[in-house]
């Protein structure tokens, strides 16, 4: 039986503003309650449980990367969300592009939650993602 996690953002049927677009959340968002909340004190192993749950939630839905990021952020605790926004604003302040793909988000979160594993990533692996800020879906 799947655990039912309670997120602070319970209202899943609401209109959201993403950039200049206004859209209504999808009806399947009720399934997001099965994804654990990502907190600041989440252990590396629990981070991967969260990542696997997010992958399961997103699998086969045909969502653009920025929508995947939107749903992932809805599972963040308030502190993690503040940290994430601060990180992204720091990129913008430096003149860099902020994270715009689900793959890039996972890499950045892995660095935050499991920095030991990130030290062993080979340069060959990194070349698979030449620009972390690109949108691989082209959307």
Coordinates of N, CA and C in Angstrom, one line a residue:
X1 N 0.8 -1.2 0.0 CA 0.0 0.0 0.0 C 0.9 1.2 0.0
X2 N 0.5 2.2 -0.8 CA 1.3 3.4 -0.9 C 1.0 4.3 0.3
X3 N 2.1 5.0 0.7 CA 1.9 6.0 1.8 C 1.2 7.2 1.2
X4 N 0.4 7.8 2.0 CA -0.3 9.1 1.6 C 0.4 10.2 2.4
X5 N 1.1 11.0 1.7 CA 1.9 12.1 2.3 C 1.0 13.4 2.2
X6 N 1.0 14.1 3.3 CA 0.3 15.4 3.3 C 1.2 16.5 3.0
X7 N 0.9 17.3 2.0 CA 1.7 18.4 1.6 C 1.0 19.7 2.0
X8 N 1.7 20.7 2.3 CA 1.1 22.0 2.7 C 0.2 22.6 1.6
X9 N 0.6 22.2 0.4 CA -0.1 22.8 -0.8 C -1.1 21.8 -1.2
X10 N -2.2 21.7 -0.4 CA -3.3 20.7 -0.7 C -4.1 21.0 -1.9
X11 N -4.3 22.3 -2.2 CA -5.2 22.7 -3.2 C -4.6 22.4 -4.6
X12 N -4.9 21.2 -5.1 CA -4.3 20.8 -6.4 C -5.1 21.2 -7.6
X13 N -6.2 21.7 -7.5 CA -7.0 22.2 -8.6 C -7.1 23.7 -8.5
X14 N -6.1 24.4 -9.0 CA -6.0 25.8 -8.9 C -5.3 26.3 -10.2
X15 N -5.6 27.6 -10.5 CA -4.9 28.2 -11.6 C -3.5 28.6 -11.1
X16 N -2.5 28.3 -11.9 CA -1.1 28.7 -11.6 C -0.6 29.6 -12.7
X17 N 0.3 30.5 -12.3 CA 1.0 31.4 -13.2 C 2.4 30.8 -13.4
X18 N 2.7 30.5 -14.7 CA 4.1 30.0 -15.0 C 4.6 30.9 -16.1
X19 N 5.5 31.8 -15.7 CA 5.9 32.8 -16.7 C 4.8 33.7 -17.1
X20 N 4.5 33.8 -18.4 CA 3.4 34.7 -18.8 C 2.2 33.8 -19.1
X21 N 2.3 32.5 -18.9 CA 1.1 31.6 -19.1 C 0.4 31.3 -17.9
X22 N -0.9 31.2 -18.0 CA -1.8 30.9 -16.9 C -2.4 29.5 -17.3
X23 N -2.3 28.6 -16.4 CA -2.9 27.3 -16.7 C -3.5 26.6 -15.5
X24 N -4.3 25.7 -15.7 CA -5.0 24.9 -14.6 C -4.2 23.6 -14.4
X25 N -4.0 23.3 -13.1 CA -3.3 22.0 -12.8 C -4.1 20.9 -13.4
X26 N -3.4 19.8 -13.7 CA -4.0 18.6 -14.3 C -4.7 17.8 -13.3
X27 N -5.7 17.1 -13.7 CA -6.5 16.3 -12.7 C -5.7 15.2 -12.0
X28 N -4.6 14.7 -12.6 CA -3.8 13.7 -12.0 C -3.0 14.2 -10.9
X29 N -3.0 15.4 -10.5 CA -2.2 15.9 -9.5 C -2.5 15.4 -8.1
X30 N -3.7 14.8 -8.0 CA -4.1 14.2 -6.7 C -3.1 13.0 -6.4
X31 N -2.5 12.5 -7.4 CA -1.5 11.4 -7.2 C -0.2 11.9 -6.6
X32 N 0.0 13.2 -6.6 CA 1.2 13.8 -6.1 C 1.3 13.5 -4.6
X33 N 0.1 13.2 -3.9 CA 0.2 13.0 -2.5 C 0.9 11.7 -2.1
X34 N 1.2 10.9 -3.1 CA 2.0 9.7 -2.9 C 3.5 9.9 -2.9
X35 N 3.9 11.2 -3.3 CA 5.3 11.5 -3.3 C 5.7 12.2 -2.0
X36 N 6.8 11.7 -1.3 CA 7.2 12.2 0.0 C 7.6 13.7 -0.2
X37 N 7.4 14.4 0.9 CA 7.9 15.8 0.9 C 9.4 15.8 1.0
X38 N 10.0 16.7 0.3 CA 11.5 16.9 0.3 C 11.8 17.9 1.3
X39 N 12.5 17.6 2.4 CA 12.8 18.5 3.5 C 14.3 18.8 3.5
X40 N 14.7 19.8 4.3 CA 16.1 20.1 4.4 C 17.0 19.1 5.0
X41 N 16.4 18.3 5.9 CA 17.1 17.2 6.6 C 17.0 15.9 6.0
X42 N 16.5 15.8 4.8 CA 16.3 14.5 4.1 C 17.7 13.9 3.9
X43 N 17.8 12.6 4.2 CA 19.0 11.9 4.1 C 19.2 11.5 2.6
X44 N 20.5 11.2 2.2 CA 20.7 10.8 0.8 C 19.8 9.7 0.3
X45 N 19.7 8.7 1.2 CA 18.8 7.5 0.7 C 17.4 8.0 0.6
X46 N 16.9 8.8 1.5 CA 15.5 9.3 1.4 C 15.4 10.3 0.2
X47 N 16.4 11.0 -0.2 CA 16.4 11.8 -1.4 C 16.1 10.9 -2.6
X48 N 16.8 9.8 -2.7 CA 16.6 8.9 -3.8 C 15.2 8.3 -3.8
X49 N 14.6 8.1 -2.6 CA 13.2 7.6 -2.5 C 12.3 8.7 -3.1
X50 N 12.6 9.9 -2.8 CA 11.8 11.1 -3.3 C 11.9 11.1 -4.8
X51 N 13.2 11.0 -5.3 CA 13.4 11.1 -6.8 C 12.7 10.0 -7.5
X52 N 12.8 8.8 -7.0 CA 12.1 7.6 -7.6 C 10.6 7.8 -7.6
X53 N 10.0 8.4 -6.5 CA 8.6 8.6 -6.5 C 8.2 9.7 -7.5
X54 N 9.0 10.7 -7.6 CA 8.8 11.8 -8.6 C 8.8 11.2 -10.0
X55 N 9.8 10.4 -10.3 CA 10.0 9.7 -11.6 C 8.7 8.9 -11.9
X56 N 8.3 8.2 -10.9 CA 7.1 7.3 -11.1 C 5.8 8.2 -11.4
X57 N 5.7 9.3 -10.6 CA 4.6 10.3 -10.9 C 4.6 10.9 -12.3
X58 N 5.8 11.2 -12.8 CA 6.0 11.9 -14.0 C 6.0 10.9 -15.2
X59 N 6.3 9.7 -15.0 CA 6.5 8.7 -16.1 C 5.2 8.6 -17.0
X60 N 5.5 8.7 -18.3 CA 4.5 8.5 -19.3 C 3.4 9.6 -19.5
X61 N 3.7 10.7 -18.9 CA 2.6 11.8 -18.9 C 2.9 12.8 -20.1
X62 N 4.1 12.7 -20.7 CA 4.4 13.6 -21.8 C 4.5 15.1 -21.4
X63 N 5.0 15.3 -20.2 CA 5.0 16.7 -19.7 C 6.3 17.4 -20.1
X64 N 6.2 18.7 -20.4 CA 7.4 19.5 -20.7 C 8.3 19.6 -19.4
X65 N 9.6 19.8 -19.5 CA 10.4 19.9 -18.4 C 10.0 21.0 -17.4
X66 N 9.6 22.1 -17.8 CA 9.2 23.2 -16.9 C 8.0 22.8 -16.1
X67 N 7.1 21.9 -16.6 CA 6.0 21.4 -15.9 C 6.4 20.4 -14.8
X68 N 7.4 19.6 -15.2 CA 7.9 18.6 -14.3 C 8.5 19.3 -13.1
X69 N 9.3 20.4 -13.3 CA 9.9 21.2 -12.3 C 8.8 21.8 -11.4
X70 N 7.7 22.2 -12.0 CA 6.6 22.8 -11.2 C 6.0 21.8 -10.3
X71 N 5.8 20.5 -10.7 CA 5.3 19.5 -9.9 C 6.3 19.1 -8.8
X72 N 7.5 19.0 -9.1 CA 8.6 18.7 -8.1 C 8.6 19.7 -7.0
X73 N 8.5 21.0 -7.4 CA 8.6 22.1 -6.4 C 7.4 22.0 -5.4
X74 N 6.3 21.4 -5.9 CA 5.1 21.3 -5.0 C 5.3 20.3 -3.9
X75 N 6.3 19.5 -4.0 CA 6.6 18.5 -2.9 C 7.7 19.0 -2.0
X76 N 8.2 20.2 -2.2 CA 9.3 20.8 -1.4 C 8.7 21.4 -0.1
X77 N 9.4 21.2 1.0 CA 9.0 21.9 2.2 C 9.3 23.4 2.0
X78 N 8.8 24.2 2.8 CA 9.0 25.7 2.7 C 10.5 26.0 2.7
X79 N 11.2 25.4 3.5 CA 12.7 25.7 3.6 C 13.4 25.3 2.3
X80 N 13.1 24.1 1.8 CA 13.7 23.6 0.5 C 13.3 24.5 -0.6
X81 N 12.0 25.0 -0.6 CA 11.6 25.9 -1.7 C 12.3 27.2 -1.6
X82 N 12.5 27.7 -0.4 CA 13.3 29.0 -0.3 C 14.7 28.8 -0.7
X83 N 15.3 27.7 -0.4 CA 16.7 27.4 -0.8 C 16.8 27.3 -2.3
X84 N 15.8 26.6 -2.9 CA 15.8 26.4 -4.4 C 15.7 27.7 -5.1
X85 N 14.7 28.6 -4.6 CA 14.5 29.9 -5.3 C 15.8 30.8 -5.1
X86 N 16.4 30.7 -3.9 CA 17.6 31.4 -3.7 C 18.7 31.0 -4.7
X87 N 18.9 29.7 -4.9 CA 19.9 29.1 -5.8 C 19.6 29.6 -7.2
X88 N 18.4 29.6 -7.6 CA 18.0 30.0 -9.0 C 18.2 31.5 -9.2
X89 N 17.9 32.3 -8.2 CA 18.1 33.7 -8.3 C 19.6 34.1 -8.3
X90 N 20.4 33.3 -7.6 CA 21.8 33.5 -7.6 C 22.4 33.3 -9.0
X91 N 21.9 32.3 -9.7 CA 22.3 32.1 -11.1 C 22.0 33.3 -12.0
X92 N 20.7 33.8 -11.8 CA 20.3 34.9 -12.6 C 21.1 36.2 -12.3
X93 N 21.4 36.4 -11.0 CA 22.2 37.5 -10.5 C 23.6 37.5 -11.1
X94 N 24.2 36.3 -11.3 CA 25.5 36.2 -11.9 C 25.4 36.3 -13.5
X95 N 24.2 36.3 -14.0 CA 24.1 36.4 -15.5 C 24.1 35.0 -16.1
X96 N 23.9 34.0 -15.3 CA 23.8 32.6 -15.8 C 22.3 32.3 -16.0
X97 N 22.1 31.2 -16.7 CA 20.7 30.8 -16.9 C 20.3 29.9 -15.7
X98 N 19.1 30.0 -15.2 CA 18.6 29.2 -14.1 C 18.2 27.8 -14.6
X99 N 18.0 26.9 -13.7 CA 17.6 25.5 -14.1 C 16.3 25.5 -14.8
X100 N 16.3 24.9 -16.0 CA 15.0 24.8 -16.7 C 14.7 23.4 -17.2
X101 N 15.4 22.4 -16.7 CA 15.0 21.1 -17.2 C 15.0 20.2 -15.9
X102 N 14.2 19.1 -16.0 CA 14.0 18.2 -15.0 C 15.4 17.5 -14.7
X103 N 16.1 17.2 -15.7 CA 17.4 16.5 -15.6 C 18.4 17.4 -14.8
X104 N 18.4 18.7 -15.1 CA 19.2 19.7 -14.4 C 18.8 19.8 -13.0
X105 N 17.5 19.8 -12.7 CA 17.0 19.9 -11.4 C 17.5 18.7 -10.5
X106 N 17.4 17.5 -11.1 CA 17.8 16.3 -10.4 C 19.3 16.4 -10.1
X107 N 20.1 16.9 -11.0 CA 21.6 17.0 -10.8 C 21.9 18.0 -9.7
X108 N 21.2 19.1 -9.7 CA 21.4 20.1 -8.6 C 20.9 19.6 -7.2
X109 N 19.8 18.9 -7.2 CA 19.3 18.3 -5.9 C 20.2 17.2 -5.5
X110 N 20.7 16.4 -6.4 CA 21.7 15.3 -6.0 C 22.9 16.0 -5.4
X111 N 23.4 17.1 -5.9 CA 24.5 17.7 -5.4 C 24.2 18.2 -4.0
X112 N 23.0 18.7 -3.7 CA 22.6 19.2 -2.4 C 22.5 18.1 -1.4
X113 N 21.8 17.0 -1.8 CA 21.5 15.9 -0.9 C 22.5 14.8 -0.8
X114 N 23.3 14.6 -1.9 CA 24.3 13.5 -1.9 C 25.5 14.0 -2.6
X115 N 26.2 14.9 -2.0 CA 27.4 15.5 -2.6 C 28.5 14.5 -2.8
X116 N 28.6 13.5 -1.9 CA 29.6 12.4 -2.1 C 29.4 11.7 -3.4
X117 N 28.2 11.4 -3.8 CA 28.0 10.7 -5.1 C 28.3 11.6 -6.2
X118 N 28.1 12.9 -6.1 CA 28.4 13.8 -7.2 C 29.9 13.9 -7.4
X119 N 30.7 13.7 -6.4 CA 32.1 13.8 -6.6 C 32.6 12.7 -7.5
X120 N 31.9 11.6 -7.7 CA 32.3 10.5 -8.5 C 31.8 10.5 -9.9
X121 N 31.1 11.6 -10.3 CA 30.5 11.7 -11.6 C 31.7 12.0 -12.6
X122 N 31.8 11.2 -13.6 CA 32.9 11.4 -14.5 C 32.6 12.5 -15.5
X123 N 33.7 13.0 -16.1 CA 33.4 14.1 -17.1 C 32.7 13.5 -18.4
X124 N 32.9 12.2 -18.6 CA 32.1 11.6 -19.7 C 30.6 11.7 -19.4
X125 N 30.2 11.5 -18.2 CA 28.8 11.6 -17.8 C 28.3 13.0 -18.0
X126 N 29.1 14.0 -17.6 CA 28.7 15.3 -17.7 C 28.5 15.8 -19.1
X127 N 29.3 15.2 -20.0 CA 29.1 15.6 -21.4 C 27.8 15.2 -22.0
X128 N 27.1 14.3 -21.4 CA 25.8 13.9 -21.8 C 24.8 15.1 -21.6
X129 N 25.1 16.0 -20.7 CA 24.3 17.2 -20.4 C 25.1 18.4 -20.5
X130 N 25.5 18.8 -21.8 CA 26.4 19.9 -22.0 C 26.0 21.2 -21.4
X131 N 24.7 21.5 -21.4 CA 24.2 22.7 -20.8 C 23.0 22.4 -19.9
X132 N 23.3 22.4 -18.6 CA 22.3 22.0 -17.6 C 21.0 22.8 -17.7
X133 N 21.1 24.1 -18.3 CA 19.9 24.9 -18.3 C 19.1 24.7 -19.6
X134 N 19.5 23.9 -20.5 CA 18.7 23.7 -21.7 C 17.5 22.9 -21.4
X135 N 16.5 23.0 -22.3 CA 15.3 22.3 -22.1 C 15.3 21.2 -23.1
X136 N 15.5 19.9 -22.7 CA 15.7 18.8 -23.6 C 14.4 18.5 -24.3
X137 N 13.2 18.9 -23.8 CA 12.0 18.6 -24.4 C 11.7 19.6 -25.5
X138 N 12.4 20.7 -25.6 CA 12.2 21.7 -26.6 C 10.9 22.5 -26.4
X139 N 10.4 22.5 -25.2 CA 9.1 23.1 -24.9 C 9.3 24.2 -23.9

